[in-house]
Short mmCIF file of C-alpha atoms in Angstrom, two decimals:
data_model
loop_
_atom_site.label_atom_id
_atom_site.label_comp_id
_atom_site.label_asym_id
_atom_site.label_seq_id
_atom_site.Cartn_x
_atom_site.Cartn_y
_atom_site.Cartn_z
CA UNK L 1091 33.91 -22.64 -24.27
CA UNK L 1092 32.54 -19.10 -25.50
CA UNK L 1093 28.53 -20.19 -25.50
CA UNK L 1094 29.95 -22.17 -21.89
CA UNK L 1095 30.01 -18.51 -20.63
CA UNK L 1096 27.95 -17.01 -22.02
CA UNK L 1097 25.24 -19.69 -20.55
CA UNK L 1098 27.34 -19.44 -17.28
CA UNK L 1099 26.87 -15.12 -16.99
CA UNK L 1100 23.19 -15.62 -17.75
CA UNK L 1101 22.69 -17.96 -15.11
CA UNK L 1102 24.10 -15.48 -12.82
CA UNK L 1103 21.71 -12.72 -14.40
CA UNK L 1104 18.96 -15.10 -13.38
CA UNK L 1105 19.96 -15.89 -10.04
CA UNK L 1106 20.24 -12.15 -9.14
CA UNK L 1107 16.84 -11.57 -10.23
CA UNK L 1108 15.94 -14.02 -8.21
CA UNK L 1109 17.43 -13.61 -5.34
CA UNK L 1110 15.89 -9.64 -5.50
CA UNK L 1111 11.92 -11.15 -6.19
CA UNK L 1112 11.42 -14.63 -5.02
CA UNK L 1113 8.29 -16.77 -3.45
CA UNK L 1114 8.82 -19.98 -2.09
CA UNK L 1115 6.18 -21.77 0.01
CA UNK L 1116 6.56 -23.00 3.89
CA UNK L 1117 5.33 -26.58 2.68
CA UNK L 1118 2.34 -28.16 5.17
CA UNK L 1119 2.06 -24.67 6.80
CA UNK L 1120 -0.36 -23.02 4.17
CA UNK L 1121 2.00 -20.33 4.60
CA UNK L 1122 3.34 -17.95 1.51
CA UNK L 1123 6.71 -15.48 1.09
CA UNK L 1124 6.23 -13.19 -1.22
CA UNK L 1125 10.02 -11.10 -1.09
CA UNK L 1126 11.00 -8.23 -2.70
CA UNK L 1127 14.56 -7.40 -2.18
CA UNK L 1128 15.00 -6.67 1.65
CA UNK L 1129 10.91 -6.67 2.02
CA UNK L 1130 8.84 -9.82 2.62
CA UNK L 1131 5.17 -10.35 2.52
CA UNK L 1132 3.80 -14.18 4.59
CA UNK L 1133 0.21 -14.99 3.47
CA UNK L 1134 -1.34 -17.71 5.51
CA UNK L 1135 -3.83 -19.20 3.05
CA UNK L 1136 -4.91 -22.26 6.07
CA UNK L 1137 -6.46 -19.24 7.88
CA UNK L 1138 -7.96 -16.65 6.19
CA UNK L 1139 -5.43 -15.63 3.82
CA UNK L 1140 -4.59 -13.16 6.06
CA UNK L 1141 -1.12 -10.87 5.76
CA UNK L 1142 0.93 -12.53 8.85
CA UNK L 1143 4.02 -10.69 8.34
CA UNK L 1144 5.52 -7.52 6.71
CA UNK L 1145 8.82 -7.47 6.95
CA UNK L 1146 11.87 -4.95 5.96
CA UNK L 1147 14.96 -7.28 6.61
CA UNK L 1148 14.36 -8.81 9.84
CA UNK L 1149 12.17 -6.01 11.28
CA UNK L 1150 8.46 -6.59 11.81
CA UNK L 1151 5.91 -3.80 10.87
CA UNK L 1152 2.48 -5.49 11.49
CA UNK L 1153 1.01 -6.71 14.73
CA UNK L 1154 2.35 -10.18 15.53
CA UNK L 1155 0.03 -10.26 19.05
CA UNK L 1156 -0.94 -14.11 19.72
CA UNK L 1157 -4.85 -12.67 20.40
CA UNK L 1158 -7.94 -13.09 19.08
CA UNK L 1159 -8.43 -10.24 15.85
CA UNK L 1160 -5.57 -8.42 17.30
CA UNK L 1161 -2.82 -9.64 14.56
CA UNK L 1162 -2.02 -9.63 10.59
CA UNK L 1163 -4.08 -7.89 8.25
CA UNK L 1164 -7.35 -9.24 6.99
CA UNK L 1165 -10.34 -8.31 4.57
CA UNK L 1166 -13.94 -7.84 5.43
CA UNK L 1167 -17.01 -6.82 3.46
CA UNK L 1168 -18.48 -3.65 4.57
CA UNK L 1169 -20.88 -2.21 6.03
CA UNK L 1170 -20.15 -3.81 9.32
CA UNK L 1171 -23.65 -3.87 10.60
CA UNK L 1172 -24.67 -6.06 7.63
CA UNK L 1173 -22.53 -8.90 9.90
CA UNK L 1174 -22.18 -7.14 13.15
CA UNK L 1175 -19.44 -9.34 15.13
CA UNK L 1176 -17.73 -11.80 14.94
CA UNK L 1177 -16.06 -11.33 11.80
CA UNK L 1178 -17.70 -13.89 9.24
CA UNK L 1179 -15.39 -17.10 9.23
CA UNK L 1180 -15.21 -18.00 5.40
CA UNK L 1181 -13.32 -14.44 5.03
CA UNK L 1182 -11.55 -14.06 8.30
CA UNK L 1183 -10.23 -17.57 9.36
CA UNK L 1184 -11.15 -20.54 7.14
CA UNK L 1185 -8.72 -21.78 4.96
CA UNK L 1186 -8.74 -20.08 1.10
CA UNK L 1187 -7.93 -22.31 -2.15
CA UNK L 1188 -4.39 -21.63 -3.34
CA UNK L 1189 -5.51 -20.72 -7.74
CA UNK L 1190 -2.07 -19.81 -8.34
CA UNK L 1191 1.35 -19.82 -7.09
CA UNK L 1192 4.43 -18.35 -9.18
CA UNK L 1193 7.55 -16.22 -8.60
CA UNK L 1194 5.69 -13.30 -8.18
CA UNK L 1195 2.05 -14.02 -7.64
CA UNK L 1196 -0.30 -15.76 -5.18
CA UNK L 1197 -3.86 -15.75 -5.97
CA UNK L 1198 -6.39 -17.22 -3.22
CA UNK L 1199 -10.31 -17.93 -3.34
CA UNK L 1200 -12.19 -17.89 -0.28
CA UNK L 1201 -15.38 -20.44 0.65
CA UNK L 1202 -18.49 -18.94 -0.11
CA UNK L 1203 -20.05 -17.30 3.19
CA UNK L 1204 -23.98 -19.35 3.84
CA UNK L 1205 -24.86 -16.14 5.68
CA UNK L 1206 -23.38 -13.62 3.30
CA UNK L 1207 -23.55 -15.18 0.30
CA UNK L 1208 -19.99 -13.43 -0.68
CA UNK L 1209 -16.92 -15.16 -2.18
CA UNK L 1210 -13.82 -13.25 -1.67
CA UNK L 1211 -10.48 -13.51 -3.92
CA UNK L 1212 -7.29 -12.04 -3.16
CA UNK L 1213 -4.56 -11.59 -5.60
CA UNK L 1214 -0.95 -10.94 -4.15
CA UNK L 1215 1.56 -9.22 -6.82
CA UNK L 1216 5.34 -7.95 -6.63
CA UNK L 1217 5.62 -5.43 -8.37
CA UNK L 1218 9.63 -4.26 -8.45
CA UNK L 1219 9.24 -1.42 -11.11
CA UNK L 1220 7.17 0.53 -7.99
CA UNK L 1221 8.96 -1.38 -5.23
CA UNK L 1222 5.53 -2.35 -3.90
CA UNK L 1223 3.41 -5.51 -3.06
CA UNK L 1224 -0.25 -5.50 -5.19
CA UNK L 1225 -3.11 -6.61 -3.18
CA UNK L 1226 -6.09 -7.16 -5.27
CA UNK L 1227 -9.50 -7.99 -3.29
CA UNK L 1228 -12.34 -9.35 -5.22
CA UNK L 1229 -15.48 -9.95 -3.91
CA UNK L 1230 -18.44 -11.85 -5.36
CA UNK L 1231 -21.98 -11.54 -5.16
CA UNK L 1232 -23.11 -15.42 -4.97
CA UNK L 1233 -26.46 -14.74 -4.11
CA UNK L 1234 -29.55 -14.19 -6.53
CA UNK L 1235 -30.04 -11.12 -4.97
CA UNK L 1236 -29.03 -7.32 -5.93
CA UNK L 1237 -26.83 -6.60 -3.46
CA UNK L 1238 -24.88 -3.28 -2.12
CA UNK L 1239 -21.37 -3.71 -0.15
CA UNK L 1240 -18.43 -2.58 0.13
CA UNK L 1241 -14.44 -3.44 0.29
CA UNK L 1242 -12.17 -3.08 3.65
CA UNK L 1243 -8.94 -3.80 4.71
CA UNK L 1244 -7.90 -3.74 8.29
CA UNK L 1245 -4.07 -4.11 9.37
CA UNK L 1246 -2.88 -4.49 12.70
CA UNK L 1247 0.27 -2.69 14.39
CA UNK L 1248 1.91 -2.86 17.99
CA UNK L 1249 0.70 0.43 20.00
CA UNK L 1250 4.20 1.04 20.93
CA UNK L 1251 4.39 5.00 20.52
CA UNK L 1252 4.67 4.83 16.37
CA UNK L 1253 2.65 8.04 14.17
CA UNK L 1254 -0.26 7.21 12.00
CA UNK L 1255 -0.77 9.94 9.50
CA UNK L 1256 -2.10 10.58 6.25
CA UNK L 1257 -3.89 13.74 4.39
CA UNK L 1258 -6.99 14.96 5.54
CA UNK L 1259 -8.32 18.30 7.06
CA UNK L 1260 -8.53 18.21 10.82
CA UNK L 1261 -11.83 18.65 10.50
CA UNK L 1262 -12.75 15.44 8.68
CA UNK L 1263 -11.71 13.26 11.61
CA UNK L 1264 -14.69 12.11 13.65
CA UNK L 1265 -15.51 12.17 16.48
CA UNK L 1266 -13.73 15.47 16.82
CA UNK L 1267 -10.81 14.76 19.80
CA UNK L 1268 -11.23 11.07 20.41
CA UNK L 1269 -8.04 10.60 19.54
CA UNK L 1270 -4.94 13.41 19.48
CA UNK L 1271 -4.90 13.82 15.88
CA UNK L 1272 -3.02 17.10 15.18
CA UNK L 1273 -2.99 19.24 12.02
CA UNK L 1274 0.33 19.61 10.38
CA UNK L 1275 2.22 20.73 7.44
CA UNK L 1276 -0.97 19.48 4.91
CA UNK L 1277 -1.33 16.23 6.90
CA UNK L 1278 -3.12 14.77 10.06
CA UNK L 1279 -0.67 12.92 12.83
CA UNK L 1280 -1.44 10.76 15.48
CA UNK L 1281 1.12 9.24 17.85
CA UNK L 1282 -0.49 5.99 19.81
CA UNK L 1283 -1.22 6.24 23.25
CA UNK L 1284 -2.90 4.72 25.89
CA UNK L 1285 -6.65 4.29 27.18
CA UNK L 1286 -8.61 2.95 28.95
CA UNK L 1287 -11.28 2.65 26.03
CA UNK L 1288 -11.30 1.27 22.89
CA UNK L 1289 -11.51 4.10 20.51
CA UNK L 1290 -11.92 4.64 16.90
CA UNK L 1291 -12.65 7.65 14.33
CA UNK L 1292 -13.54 8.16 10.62
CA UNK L 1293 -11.76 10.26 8.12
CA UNK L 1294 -12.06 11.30 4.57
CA UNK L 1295 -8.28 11.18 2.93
CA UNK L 1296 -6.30 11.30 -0.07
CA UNK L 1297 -6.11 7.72 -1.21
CA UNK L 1298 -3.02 6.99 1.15
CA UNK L 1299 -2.59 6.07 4.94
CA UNK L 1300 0.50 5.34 6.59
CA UNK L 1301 2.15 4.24 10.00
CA UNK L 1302 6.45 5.30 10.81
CA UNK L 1303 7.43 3.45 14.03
CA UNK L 1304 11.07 1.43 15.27
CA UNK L 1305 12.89 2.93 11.68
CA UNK L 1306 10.10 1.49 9.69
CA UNK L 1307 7.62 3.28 7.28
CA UNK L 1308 4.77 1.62 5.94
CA UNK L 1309 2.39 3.41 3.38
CA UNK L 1310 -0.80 2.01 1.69
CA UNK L 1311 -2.53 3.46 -1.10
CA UNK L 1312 -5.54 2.89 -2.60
CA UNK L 1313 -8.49 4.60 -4.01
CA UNK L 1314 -9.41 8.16 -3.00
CA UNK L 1315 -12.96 8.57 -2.29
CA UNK L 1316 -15.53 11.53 -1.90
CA UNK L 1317 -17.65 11.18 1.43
CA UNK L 1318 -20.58 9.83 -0.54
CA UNK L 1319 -18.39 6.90 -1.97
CA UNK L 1320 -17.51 4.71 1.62
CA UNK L 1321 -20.62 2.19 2.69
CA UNK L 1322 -23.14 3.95 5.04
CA UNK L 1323 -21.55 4.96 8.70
CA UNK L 1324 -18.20 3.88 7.31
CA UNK L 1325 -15.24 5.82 5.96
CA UNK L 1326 -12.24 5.80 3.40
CA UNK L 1327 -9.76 5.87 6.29
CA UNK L 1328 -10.69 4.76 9.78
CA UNK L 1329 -8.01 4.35 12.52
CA UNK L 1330 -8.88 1.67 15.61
CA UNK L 1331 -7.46 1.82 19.22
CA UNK L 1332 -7.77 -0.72 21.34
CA UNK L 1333 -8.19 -0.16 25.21
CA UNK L 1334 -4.69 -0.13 27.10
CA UNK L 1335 -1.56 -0.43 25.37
CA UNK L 1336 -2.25 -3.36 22.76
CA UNK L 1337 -2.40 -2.14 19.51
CA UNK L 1338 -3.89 -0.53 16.63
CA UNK L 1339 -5.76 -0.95 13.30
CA UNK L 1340 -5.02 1.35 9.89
CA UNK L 1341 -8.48 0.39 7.86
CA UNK L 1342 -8.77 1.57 4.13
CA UNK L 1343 -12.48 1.12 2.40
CA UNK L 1344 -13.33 1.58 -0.77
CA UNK L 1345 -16.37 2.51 -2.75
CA UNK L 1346 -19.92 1.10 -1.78
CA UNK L 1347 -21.03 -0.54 -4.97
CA UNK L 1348 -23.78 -2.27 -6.56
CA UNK L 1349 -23.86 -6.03 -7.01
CA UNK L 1350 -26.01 -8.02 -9.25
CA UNK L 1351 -26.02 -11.91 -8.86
CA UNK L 1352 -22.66 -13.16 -9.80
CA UNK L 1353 -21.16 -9.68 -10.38
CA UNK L 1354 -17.97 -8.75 -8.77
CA UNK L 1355 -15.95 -5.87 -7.34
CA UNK L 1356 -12.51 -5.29 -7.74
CA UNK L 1357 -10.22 -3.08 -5.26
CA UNK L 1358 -6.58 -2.87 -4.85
CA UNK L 1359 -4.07 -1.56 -1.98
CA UNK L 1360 -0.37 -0.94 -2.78
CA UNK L 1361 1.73 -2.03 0.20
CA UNK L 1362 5.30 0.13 0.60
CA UNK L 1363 7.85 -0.74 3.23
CA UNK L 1364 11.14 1.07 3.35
CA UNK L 1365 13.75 2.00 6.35
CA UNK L 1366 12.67 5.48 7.60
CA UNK L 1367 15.97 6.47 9.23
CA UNK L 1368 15.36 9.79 10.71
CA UNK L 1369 13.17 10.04 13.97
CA UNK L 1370 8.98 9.41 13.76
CA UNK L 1371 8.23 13.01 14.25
CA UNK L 1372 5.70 14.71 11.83
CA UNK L 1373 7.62 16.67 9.43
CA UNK L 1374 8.27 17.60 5.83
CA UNK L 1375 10.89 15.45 5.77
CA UNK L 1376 8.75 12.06 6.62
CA UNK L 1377 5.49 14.05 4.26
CA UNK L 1378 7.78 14.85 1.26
CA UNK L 1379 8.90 10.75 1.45
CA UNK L 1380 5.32 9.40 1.35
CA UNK L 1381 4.74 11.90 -1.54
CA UNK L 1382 7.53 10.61 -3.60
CA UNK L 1383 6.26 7.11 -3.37
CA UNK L 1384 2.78 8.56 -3.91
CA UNK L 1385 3.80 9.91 -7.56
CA UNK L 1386 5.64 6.68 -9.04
#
């Protein structure tokens, strides 16, 4: 009856763990939960493995607009004039291979790009000690060729009055007044607005970006670069408007590297997503929580 209980109290232990960092799959969607306590992560492996959802509870952080590139968060190679536009298909919308699927992981392989001659991997981790999710791109030269690119990860949110900040001197942020960035208490602020235009600057930050809106606050970090580091015309940070009241992209790059044929390049973005119950104002307050995080 003792070891009864003792089995009994440790199936409990289990099923709290459990129930605090759990995956399950939407079966014949292609669609994957990563969860984390209160936070949940949908990967949509039939189309693009893109990011569909963020989630803290029932409250959506990410863009859930039924338009064309104006949704999720996706990965592309850069520099963007190497491709231009459309985004190439084999990293943006085809489906990706599913290599591995456990309680805490989902790792998915791209098709290899005819054009690009890329192959892109992207490894999804919870990691509970740091309350974050780990997203790991890889990408891989396939060609025969010596080849220069770099990593980039664009996420969509609602233009619905939230404040995009992250550290950076005013003066980094080009073109100077495109958008209503303001310089405040070590950090650059932006609340979205409206245009007529789409819009979009470059910035050189601190290895962070982040985006407070409707009692949410999301925070990415990733590799800080030096201005020589991002791909040629590109930047560590960039921030995208579209025209009218749509919505936005918060775009992290990473370092412009060398490829030889069948070499590959590794870069990861922490995702953080916690209830920010105080107003989305810039202040010390909202700074000094995006530092914490920052230091774990």
């Amino acid at each position: 009856m003792k070891r009864f209980l003792i089995l009994l109290m440790m199936a409990a232990g289990m099923s709290s763990l459990l129930a605090q960092t759990t995956t399950n799959q939407e079966e014949g969607e292609g669609k994957y939960v990563l969860c984390m306590g209160d936070v949940s992560m949908t990967i949509d492996a039939a189309h693009g493995g893109k990011i569909l959802s963020y989630k803290y509870k029932d409250q959506e952080i990410i863009s859930q607009s039924s338009w064309r590139e104006s949704f999720g968060s996706t990965f592309w190679t850069s520099p963007q004039k190497e491709w231009n536009w459309p985004p190439v298909p084999e990293y943006d919308k085809m489906p990706y291979s599913v290599n591995h699927y456990s309680a805490t992981e989902l790792a998915l392989t791209s098709q290899m790009s005819e054009r690009m001659k890329y192959r892109i991997r992207k490894n999804f981790v919870v990691d509970a000690s740091d309350n974050a999710i780990v997203v790991t791109y890889t990408i891989i030269n396939e060609s025969d060729e010596t080849r220069q690119v770099a990593p980039w990860e664009i996420t969509r949110v609602a233009n619905d009055g939230g404040l995009v900040f992250f550290d950076a001197p005013l003066s980094s942020v080009t073109p100077a007044g495109l958008l209503s960035f303001e310089a405040k208490h070590g950090a650059v602020w932006y609340r979205s607005d409206e245009a007529p235009q789409n819009r979009k600057i470059n910035a050189d930050g601190k290895g962070w970006l982040a985006y407070c809106s409707n009692g949410l606050l999301m925070v990415k970090q990733f590799d800080d670069l030096t201005p020589s580091q991002p791909a040629p015309g590109e930047a560590e940070i960039q921030v995208y408007v579209n025209m009218r009241k749509t919505y936005i992209e918060l775009e992290s790059q990473g370092t412009y590297t060398t490829l030889e044929p069948g070499g590959q390049l590794q870069w990861t973005v922490r995702w953080h997503l916690m209830p920010y119950e105080r107003e989305c104002i810039p202040s010390k307050a909202l700074l000094k929580k995006v530092k914490k995080i920052k230091k774990k």
